[in-house]
Coordinates of C-alpha atoms in Angstrom, one line a residue:
Chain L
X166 CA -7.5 -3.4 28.4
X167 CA -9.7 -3.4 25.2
X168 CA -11.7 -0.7 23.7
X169 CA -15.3 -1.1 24.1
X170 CA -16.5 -2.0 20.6
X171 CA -19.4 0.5 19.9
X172 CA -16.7 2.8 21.7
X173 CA -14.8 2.4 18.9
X174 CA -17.3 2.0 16.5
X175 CA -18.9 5.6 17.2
X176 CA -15.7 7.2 17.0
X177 CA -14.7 5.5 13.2
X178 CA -15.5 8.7 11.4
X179 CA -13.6 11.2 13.8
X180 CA -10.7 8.9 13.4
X181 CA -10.7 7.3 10.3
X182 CA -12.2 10.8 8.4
X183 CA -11.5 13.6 10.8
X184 CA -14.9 14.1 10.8
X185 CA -15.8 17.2 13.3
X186 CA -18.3 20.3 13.2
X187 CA -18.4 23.4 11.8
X188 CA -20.8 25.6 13.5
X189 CA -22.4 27.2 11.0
X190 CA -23.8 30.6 12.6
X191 CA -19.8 31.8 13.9
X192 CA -18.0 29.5 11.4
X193 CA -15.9 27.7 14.5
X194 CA -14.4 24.6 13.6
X195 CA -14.7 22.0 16.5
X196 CA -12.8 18.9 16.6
X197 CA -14.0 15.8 17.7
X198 CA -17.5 15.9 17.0
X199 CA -19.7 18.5 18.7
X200 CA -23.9 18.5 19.3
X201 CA -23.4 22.7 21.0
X202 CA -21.7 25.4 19.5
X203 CA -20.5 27.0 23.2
X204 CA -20.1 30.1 21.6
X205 CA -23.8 30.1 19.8
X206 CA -25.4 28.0 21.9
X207 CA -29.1 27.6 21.0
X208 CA -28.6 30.2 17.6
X209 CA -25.4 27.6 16.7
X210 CA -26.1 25.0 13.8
X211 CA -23.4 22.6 14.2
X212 CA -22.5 20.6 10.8
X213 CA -20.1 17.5 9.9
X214 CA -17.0 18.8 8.2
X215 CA -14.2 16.7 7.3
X216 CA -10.5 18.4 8.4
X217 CA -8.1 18.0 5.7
X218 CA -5.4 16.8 8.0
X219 CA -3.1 19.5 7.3
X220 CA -1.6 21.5 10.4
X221 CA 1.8 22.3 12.4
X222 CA 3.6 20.8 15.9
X223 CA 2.0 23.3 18.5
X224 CA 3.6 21.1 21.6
X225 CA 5.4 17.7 21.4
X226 CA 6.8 15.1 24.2
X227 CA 8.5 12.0 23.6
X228 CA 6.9 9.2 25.6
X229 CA 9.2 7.0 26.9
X230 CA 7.0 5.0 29.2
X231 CA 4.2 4.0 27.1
X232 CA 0.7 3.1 28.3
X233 CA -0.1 -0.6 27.8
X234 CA 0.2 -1.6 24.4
X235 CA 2.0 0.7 23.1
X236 CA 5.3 -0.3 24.8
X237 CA 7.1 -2.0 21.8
X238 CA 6.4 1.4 20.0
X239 CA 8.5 3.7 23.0
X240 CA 10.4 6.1 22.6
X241 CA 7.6 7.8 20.5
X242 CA 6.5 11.5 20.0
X243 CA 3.2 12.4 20.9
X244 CA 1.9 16.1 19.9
X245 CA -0.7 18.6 20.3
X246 CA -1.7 19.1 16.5
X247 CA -3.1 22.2 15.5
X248 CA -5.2 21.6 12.7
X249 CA -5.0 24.1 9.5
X250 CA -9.0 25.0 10.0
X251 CA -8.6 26.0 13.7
X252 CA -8.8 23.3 16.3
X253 CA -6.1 21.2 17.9
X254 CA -6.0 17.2 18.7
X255 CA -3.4 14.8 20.0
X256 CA -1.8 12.7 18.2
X257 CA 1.5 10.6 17.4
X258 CA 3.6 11.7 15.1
X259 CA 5.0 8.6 13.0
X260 CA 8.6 8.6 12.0
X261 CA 10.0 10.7 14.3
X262 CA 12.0 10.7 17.7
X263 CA 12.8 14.2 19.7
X264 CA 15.7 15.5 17.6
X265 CA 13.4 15.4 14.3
X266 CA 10.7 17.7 15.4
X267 CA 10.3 20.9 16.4
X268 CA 7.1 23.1 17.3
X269 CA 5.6 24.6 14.0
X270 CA 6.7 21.9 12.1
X271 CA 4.5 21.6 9.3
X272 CA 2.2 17.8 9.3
X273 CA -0.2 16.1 7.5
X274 CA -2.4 13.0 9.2
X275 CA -1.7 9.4 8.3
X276 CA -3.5 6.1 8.5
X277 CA -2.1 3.8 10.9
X278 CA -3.4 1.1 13.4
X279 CA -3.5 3.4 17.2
X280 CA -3.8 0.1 19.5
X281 CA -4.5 -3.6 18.8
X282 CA -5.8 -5.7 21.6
X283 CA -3.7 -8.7 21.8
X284 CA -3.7 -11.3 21.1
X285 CA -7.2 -11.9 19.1
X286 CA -8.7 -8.9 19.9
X287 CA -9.9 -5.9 17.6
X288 CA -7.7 -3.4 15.8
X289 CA -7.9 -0.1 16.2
X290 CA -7.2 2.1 13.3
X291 CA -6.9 6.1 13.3
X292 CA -5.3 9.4 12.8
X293 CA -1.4 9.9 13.4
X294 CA 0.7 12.4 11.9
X295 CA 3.9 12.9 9.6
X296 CA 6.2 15.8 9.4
X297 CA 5.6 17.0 5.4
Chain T
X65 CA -13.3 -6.0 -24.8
X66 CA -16.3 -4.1 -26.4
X67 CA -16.2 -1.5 -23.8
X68 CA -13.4 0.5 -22.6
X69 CA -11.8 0.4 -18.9
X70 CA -8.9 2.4 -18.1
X71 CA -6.6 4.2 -14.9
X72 CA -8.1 7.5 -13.9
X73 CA -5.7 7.4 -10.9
X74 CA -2.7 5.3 -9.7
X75 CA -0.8 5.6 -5.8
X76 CA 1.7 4.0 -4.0
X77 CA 2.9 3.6 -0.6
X78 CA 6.2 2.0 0.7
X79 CA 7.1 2.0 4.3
X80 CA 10.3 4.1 5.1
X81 CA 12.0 1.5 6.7
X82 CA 14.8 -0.9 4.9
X83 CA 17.2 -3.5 5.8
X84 CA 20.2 -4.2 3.5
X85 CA 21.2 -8.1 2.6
X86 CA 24.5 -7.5 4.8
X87 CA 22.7 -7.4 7.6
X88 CA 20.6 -10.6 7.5
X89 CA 23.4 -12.6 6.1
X90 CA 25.5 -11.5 8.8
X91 CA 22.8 -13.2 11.3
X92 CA 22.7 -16.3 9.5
X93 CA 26.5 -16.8 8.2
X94 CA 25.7 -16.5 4.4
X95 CA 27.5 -14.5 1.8
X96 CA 26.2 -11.3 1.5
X97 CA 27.5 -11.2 -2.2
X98 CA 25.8 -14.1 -3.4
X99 CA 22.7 -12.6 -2.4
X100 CA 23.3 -9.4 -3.5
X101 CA 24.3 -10.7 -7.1
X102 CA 22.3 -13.8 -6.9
X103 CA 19.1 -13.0 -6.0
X104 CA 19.5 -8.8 -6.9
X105 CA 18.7 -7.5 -4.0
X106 CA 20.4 -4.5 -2.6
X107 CA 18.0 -4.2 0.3
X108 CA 14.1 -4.4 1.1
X109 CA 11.7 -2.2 2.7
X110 CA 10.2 -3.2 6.3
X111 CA 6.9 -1.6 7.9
X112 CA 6.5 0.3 10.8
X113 CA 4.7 -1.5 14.3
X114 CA 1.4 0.5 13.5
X115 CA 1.5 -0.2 9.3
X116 CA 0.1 -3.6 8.4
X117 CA -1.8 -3.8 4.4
X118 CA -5.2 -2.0 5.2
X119 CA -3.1 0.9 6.6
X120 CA -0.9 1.2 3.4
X121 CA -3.5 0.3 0.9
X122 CA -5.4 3.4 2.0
X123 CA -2.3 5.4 2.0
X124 CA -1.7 4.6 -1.7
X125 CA -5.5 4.7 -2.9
X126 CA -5.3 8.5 -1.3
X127 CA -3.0 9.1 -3.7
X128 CA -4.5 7.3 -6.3
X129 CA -7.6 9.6 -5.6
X130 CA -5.9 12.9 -5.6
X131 CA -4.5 12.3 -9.0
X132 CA -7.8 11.6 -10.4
X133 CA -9.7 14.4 -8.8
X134 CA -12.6 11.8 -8.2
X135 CA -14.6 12.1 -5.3
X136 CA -14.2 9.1 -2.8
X137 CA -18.3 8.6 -2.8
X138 CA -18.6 7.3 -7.0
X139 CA -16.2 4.5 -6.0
X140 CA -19.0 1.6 -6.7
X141 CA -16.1 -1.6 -5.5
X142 CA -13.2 -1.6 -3.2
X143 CA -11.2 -4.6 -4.1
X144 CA -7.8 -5.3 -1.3
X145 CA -5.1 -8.4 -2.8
X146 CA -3.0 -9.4 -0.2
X147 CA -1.7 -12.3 1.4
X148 CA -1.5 -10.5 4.5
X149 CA -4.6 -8.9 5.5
X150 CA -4.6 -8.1 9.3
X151 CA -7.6 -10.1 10.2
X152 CA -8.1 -13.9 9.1
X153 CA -12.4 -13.1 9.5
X154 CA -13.0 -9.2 8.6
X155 CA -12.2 -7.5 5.5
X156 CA -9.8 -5.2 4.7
X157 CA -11.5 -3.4 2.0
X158 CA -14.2 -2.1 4.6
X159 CA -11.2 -0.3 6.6
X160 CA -9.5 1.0 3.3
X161 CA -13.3 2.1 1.7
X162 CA -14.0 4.0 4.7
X163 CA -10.6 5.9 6.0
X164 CA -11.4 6.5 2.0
X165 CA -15.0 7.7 2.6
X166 CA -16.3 5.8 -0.3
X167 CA -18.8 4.2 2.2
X168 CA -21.6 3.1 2.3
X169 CA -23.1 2.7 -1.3
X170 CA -20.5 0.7 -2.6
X171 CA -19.9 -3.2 -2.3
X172 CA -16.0 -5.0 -1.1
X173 CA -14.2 -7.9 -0.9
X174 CA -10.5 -8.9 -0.2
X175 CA -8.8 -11.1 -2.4
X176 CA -5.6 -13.7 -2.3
X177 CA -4.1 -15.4 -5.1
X178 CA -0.4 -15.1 -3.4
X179 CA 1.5 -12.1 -5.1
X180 CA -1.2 -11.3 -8.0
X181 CA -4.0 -10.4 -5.8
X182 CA -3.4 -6.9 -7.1
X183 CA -4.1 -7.8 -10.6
X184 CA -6.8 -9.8 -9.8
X185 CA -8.4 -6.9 -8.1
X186 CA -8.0 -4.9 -11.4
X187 CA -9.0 -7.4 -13.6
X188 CA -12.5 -7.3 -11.3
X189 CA -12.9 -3.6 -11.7
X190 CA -12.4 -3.4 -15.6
X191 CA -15.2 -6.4 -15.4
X192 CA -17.3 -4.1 -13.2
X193 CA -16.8 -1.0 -15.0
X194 CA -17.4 -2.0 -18.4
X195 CA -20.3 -4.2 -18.0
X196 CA -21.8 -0.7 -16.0
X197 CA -22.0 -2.3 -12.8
X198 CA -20.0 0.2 -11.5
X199 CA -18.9 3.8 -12.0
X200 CA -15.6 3.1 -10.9
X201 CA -13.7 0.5 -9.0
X202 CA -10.9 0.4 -6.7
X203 CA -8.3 -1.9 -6.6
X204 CA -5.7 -2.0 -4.6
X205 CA -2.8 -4.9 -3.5
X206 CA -0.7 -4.7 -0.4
X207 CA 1.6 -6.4 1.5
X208 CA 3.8 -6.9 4.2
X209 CA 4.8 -10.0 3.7
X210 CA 7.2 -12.3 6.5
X211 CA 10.0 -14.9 5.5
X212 CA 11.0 -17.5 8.2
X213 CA 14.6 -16.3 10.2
X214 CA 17.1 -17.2 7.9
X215 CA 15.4 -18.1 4.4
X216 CA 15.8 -17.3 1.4
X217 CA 12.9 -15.2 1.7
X218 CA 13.9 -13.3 4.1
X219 CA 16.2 -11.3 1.8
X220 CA 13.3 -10.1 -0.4
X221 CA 9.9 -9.9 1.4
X222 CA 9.5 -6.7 1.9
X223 CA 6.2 -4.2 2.4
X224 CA 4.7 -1.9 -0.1
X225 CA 1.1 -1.1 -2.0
X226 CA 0.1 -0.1 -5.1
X227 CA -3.6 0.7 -6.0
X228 CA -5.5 1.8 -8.6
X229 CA -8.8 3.8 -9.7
X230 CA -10.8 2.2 -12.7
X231 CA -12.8 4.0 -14.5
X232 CA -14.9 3.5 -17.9
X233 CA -14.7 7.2 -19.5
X234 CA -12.0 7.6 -21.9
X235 CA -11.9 11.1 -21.1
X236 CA -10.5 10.3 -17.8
X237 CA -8.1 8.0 -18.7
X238 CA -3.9 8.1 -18.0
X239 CA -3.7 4.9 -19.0
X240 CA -6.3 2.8 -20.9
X241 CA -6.6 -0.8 -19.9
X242 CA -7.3 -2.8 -23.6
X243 CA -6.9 -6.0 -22.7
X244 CA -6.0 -8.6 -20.4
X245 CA -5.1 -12.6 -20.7
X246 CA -4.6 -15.2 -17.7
X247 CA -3.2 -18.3 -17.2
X248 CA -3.8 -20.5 -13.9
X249 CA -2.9 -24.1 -12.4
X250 CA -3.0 -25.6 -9.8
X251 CA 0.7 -25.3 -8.9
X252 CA 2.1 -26.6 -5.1
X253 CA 5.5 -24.0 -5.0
X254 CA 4.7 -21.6 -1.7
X255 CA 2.0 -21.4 0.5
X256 CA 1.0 -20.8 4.2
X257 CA -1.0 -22.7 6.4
X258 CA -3.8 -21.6 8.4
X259 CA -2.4 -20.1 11.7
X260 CA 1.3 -20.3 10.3
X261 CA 3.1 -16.9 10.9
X262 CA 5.7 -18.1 7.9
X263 CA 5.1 -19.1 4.4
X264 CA 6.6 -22.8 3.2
X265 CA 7.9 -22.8 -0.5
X266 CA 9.7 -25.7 -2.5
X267 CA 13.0 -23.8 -3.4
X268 CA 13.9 -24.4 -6.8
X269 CA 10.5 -25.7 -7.5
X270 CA 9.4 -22.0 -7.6
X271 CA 11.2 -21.3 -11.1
X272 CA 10.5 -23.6 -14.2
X273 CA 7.1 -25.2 -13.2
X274 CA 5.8 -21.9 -11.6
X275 CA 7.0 -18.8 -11.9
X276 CA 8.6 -19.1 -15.3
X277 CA 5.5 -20.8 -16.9
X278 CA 2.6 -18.8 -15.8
X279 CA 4.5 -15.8 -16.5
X280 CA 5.7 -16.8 -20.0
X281 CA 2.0 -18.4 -20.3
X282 CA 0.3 -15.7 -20.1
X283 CA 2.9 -12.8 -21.6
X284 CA 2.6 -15.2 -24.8
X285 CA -1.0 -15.7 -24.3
X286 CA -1.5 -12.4 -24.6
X287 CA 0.4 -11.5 -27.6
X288 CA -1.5 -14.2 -29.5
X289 CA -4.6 -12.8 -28.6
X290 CA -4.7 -9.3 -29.0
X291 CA -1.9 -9.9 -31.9
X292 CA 1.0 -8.3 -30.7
X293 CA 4.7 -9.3 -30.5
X294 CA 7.0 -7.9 -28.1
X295 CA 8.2 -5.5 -30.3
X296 CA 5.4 -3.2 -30.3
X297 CA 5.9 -2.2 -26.7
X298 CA 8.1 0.6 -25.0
X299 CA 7.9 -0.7 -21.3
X300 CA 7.7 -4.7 -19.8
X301 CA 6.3 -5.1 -16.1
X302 CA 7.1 -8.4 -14.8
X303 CA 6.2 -9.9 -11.4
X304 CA 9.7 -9.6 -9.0
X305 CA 9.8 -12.1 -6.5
X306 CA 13.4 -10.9 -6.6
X307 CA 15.9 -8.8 -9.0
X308 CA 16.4 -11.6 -11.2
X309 CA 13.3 -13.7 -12.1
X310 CA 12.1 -10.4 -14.5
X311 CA 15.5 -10.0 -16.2
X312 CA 15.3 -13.7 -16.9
X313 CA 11.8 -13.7 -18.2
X314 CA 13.2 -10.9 -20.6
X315 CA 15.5 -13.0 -21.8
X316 CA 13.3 -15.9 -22.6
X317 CA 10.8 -13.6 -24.5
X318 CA 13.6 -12.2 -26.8
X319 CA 12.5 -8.9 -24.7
X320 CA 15.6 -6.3 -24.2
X321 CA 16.3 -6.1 -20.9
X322 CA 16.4 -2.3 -20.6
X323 CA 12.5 -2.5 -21.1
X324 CA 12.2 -4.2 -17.8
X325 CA 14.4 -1.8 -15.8
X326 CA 11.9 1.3 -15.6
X327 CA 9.5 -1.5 -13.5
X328 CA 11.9 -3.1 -11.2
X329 CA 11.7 -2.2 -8.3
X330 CA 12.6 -4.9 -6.4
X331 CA 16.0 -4.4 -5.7
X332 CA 15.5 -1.3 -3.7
X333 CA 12.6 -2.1 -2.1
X334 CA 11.9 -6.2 -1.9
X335 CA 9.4 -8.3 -3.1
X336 CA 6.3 -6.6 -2.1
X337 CA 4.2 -9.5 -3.1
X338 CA 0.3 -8.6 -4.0
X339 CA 1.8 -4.7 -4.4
X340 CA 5.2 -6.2 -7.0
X341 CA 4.1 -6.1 -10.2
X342 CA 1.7 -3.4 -9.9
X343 CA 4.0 -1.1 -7.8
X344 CA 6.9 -1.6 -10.8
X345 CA 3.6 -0.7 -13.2
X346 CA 3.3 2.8 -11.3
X347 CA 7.1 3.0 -11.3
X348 CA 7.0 2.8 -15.6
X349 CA 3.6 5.1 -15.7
X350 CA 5.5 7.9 -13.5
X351 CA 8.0 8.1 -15.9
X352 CA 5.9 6.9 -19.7
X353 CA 5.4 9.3 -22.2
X354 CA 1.5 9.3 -23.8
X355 CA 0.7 7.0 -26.3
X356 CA 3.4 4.5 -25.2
X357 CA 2.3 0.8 -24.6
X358 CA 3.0 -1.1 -21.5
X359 CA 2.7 -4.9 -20.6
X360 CA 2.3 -6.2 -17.7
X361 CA 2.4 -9.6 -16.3
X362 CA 1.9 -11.0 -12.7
X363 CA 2.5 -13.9 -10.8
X364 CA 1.1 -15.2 -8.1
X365 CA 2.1 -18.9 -6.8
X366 CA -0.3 -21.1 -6.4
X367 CA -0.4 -20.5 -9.4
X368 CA -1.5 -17.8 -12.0
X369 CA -0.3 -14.7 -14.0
X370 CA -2.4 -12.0 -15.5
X371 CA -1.1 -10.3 -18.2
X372 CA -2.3 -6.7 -19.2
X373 CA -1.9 -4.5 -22.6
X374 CA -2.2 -1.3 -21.2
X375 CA -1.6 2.6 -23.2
X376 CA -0.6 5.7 -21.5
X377 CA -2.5 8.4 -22.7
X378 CA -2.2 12.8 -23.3
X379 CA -3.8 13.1 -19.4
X380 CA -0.4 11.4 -17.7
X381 CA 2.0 13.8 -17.3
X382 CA -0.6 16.6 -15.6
X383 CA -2.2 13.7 -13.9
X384 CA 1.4 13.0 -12.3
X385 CA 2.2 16.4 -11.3
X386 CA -0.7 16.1 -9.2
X387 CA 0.7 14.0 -6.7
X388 CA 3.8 15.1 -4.5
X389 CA 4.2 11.1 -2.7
X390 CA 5.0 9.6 -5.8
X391 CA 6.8 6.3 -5.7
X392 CA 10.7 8.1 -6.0
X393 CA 9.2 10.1 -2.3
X394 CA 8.4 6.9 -0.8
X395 CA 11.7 4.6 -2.4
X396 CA 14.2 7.9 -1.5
X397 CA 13.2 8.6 2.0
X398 CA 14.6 5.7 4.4
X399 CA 15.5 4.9 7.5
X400 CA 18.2 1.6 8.2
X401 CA 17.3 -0.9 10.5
X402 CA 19.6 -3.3 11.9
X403 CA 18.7 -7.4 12.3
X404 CA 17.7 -6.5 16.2
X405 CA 15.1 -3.5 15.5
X406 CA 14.0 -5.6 12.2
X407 CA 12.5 -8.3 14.5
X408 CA 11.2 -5.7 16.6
X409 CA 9.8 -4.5 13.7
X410 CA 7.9 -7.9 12.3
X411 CA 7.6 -9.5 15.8
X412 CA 9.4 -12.2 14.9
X413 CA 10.7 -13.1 18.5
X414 CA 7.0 -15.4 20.1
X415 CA 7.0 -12.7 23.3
X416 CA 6.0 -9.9 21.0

């Protein structure tokens, strides 16, 4: 099924830039993009940071029944990413199958097209990752 | 040129994926010799399902950036050659400008001129930056280009990007760009139909008449114009629409071969088609000294070649150590793929 456009639209600087928050008042990093510190609350200031895509494997899988879409790129690793400025995403991790990654492994984001809608449809470009 | 243009910052990107000669001529029933030998080749690189030439063009201008130190947001252009831009209606420089965060005060464009987009996309920028239009420009090619099951192209298109920041302070410069000389006709040897997923070319038309004659065209071209003889430079970049076209180029310029091998690239990695020449051009600047002079000539069919005089400068070698992916990362790290995971790989079987 195809992203909504504006969906994907809104989310272009989160995952073409990493852009998330940084909460100004208790220095929290939040990614995606937040509009409430929940540890401030009202006395947070949230701010757009940029993450610099450096982090380490903090849990991995390999996916080897892929959602629609994504079938042709099975078996594939997908990982919880913590991020070297606090906060953790998922992502794919390019390059890789189960016997080439291990939890900690240091990674750094890439840019790579996350899902194309076929056949004349949009494609979606974002964050994945790659062991360093 | 009254006003100076120059590289403040060069990357490169080339997928890790490769496929040897062997393997595709074992498909078709050829000799794998008279490839390897014939055509130079000892194997091409192949992208990944999620890569295509926006997704490596920004990969290589991130490294073009971290070597210059420039912030993303003074890029003023963001120029993309490639024959292979995802999208037929929709520009690839706006995807590369803003994983690059050079939007939104900036103005893009793609470009195609067969393999020498790339050039054409720095000869733009040292046009924008030296008539102050822009701060600096960048210009990037990228490909990842297809050959039809069991061509001759099929041996060498490979996948790859080079791309480049220009810039108009000498200060900034690791390579100044002096000068540049081009030489275009209207020359019928490859092309692609709208809609067609593979290119058409006329076989041996694509030496003498076209590749051979823009490329000498313009390398002479330039020597007459700036007043240089191939003598007075260390290094020779040559389009590479395979190992041997260069070497013979070389020969036909009284050039020493040995001058050519530093930018030939592809025999390890394929023809990368708008990234080629330029990619061999970062190959010769990762290992120039300073004050050595390079020359550099494209070819895209169709048919044109730009040809560049272009001096490495003190800022080089500290400007290099400042990028860990440099072309040796991405040409050393590879993974083998074998004729079945290859079409996986370019969808070259109609139900993918």
């Amino acid at each position: 099924m195809a992203e909504n456009i504006a969906i994907t639209w809104r989310r272009i600087p989160e995952r073409y830039m990493l852009e998330g928050s940084s909460c100004s008042t208790c220095n929290t990093k939040y990614f995606p993009l937040r509009k409430l510190c929940p540890k401030c609350r009202r006395k947070g200031k949230l701010e757009r940071m940029r993450f610099s895509g450096e982090g380490e494997i903090y849990s991995f899988s390999q996916i080897n029944s892929a959602p629609a879409g994504l079938e042709l790129q099975a078996p594939y690793i997908l990982a919880i990413i913590k991020l070297k400025e606090g906060p953790k995403l998922t992502a794919q991790i390019v390059e890789a199958s189960e016997k080439d990654v291990k939890i900690g492994d240091k990674v750094d984001q890439v840019f790579r097209a996350i899902r194309t809608d076929e056949p004349e449809g949009l494609i979606h470009y974002g964050y994945k990752f790659r062991k360093i | 040129m009254s006003t100076a243009s120059g590289i403040v910052g060069y990357g490169t990107y080339v997928p890790r994926f490769r496929i040897k000669p062997e393997e595709i001529a074992r498909i078709w029933g050829e000799e794998p010799e008279r490839i390897r030998k014939g055509l130079g080749l000892e194997e091409k690189s192949v992208p990944d399902l999620d890569e295509d030439a926006a997704t490596m063009a920004v990969e290589a201008s991130k490294n073009a950036l971290k070597m210059s130190q420039i912030d993303a947001e003074k890029i003023g252009a963001v120029y993309i050659g490639s024959e292979s831009h995802p999208y037929a209606v929709k520009p690839t420089a706006t995807i590369v400008a803003q994983a690059l965060g050079a939007t939104p005060e900036m103005t893009a464009a793609d470009l195609e001129f067969a393999c020498k987009a790339g050039t054409a996309a720095i000869q733009i920028g040292m046009g924008l930056v030296s008539s102050n239009m822009a701060e600096y420009v960048l210009a990037a090619g990228a490909d990842t280009s297809q050959g039809r099951p069991g061509d001759a192209l099929e041996y060498s298109a490979g996948a790859g990007a080079a791309s480049f920041l220009i810039g108009r302070q000498k200060s900034q410069f690791v390579a100044e760009l002096e000068g540049t000389y081009s030489f275009t006709t209207d020359t019928p040897d490859f092309w692609r139909r709208q809609h067609a997923h593979f290119p058409s070319h006329g076989g041996r038309f694509t030496g003498a008449p076209a590749y051979f004659r823009h490329v000498l065209g313009a390398t002479q071209g330039l020597f007459e114009k700036y007043g240089y003889t191939a003598s007075d430079f260390d290094y020779f970049v040559f389009h590479q629409p395979n190992g041997k076209f260069p070497l013979e180029a070389a020969r036909k310029l009284g050039i020493d071969t040995k001058k050519v091998m530093a930018g030939l690239m592809t025999p390890k990695i394929g023809n990368t088609y708008s990234g080629a020449s330029i990619i061999g051009l970062c190959s010769v600047l990762d290992v120039a000294k300073p004050g050595q002079k390079i020359l550099l000539t494209s070819f895209g069919s169709g048919a044109g070649s730009d040809s560049f005089v272009i001096n490495t400068t003190d800022l080089l070698p500290e400007a290099r150590k400042r990028v860990v992916h440099n072309l040796a990362w991405y040409v050393n790290r590879k993974t083998y793929l074998d004729y079945g995971l290859y079409v996986k790989h370019r969808r070259k079987l109609k139900s993918l």
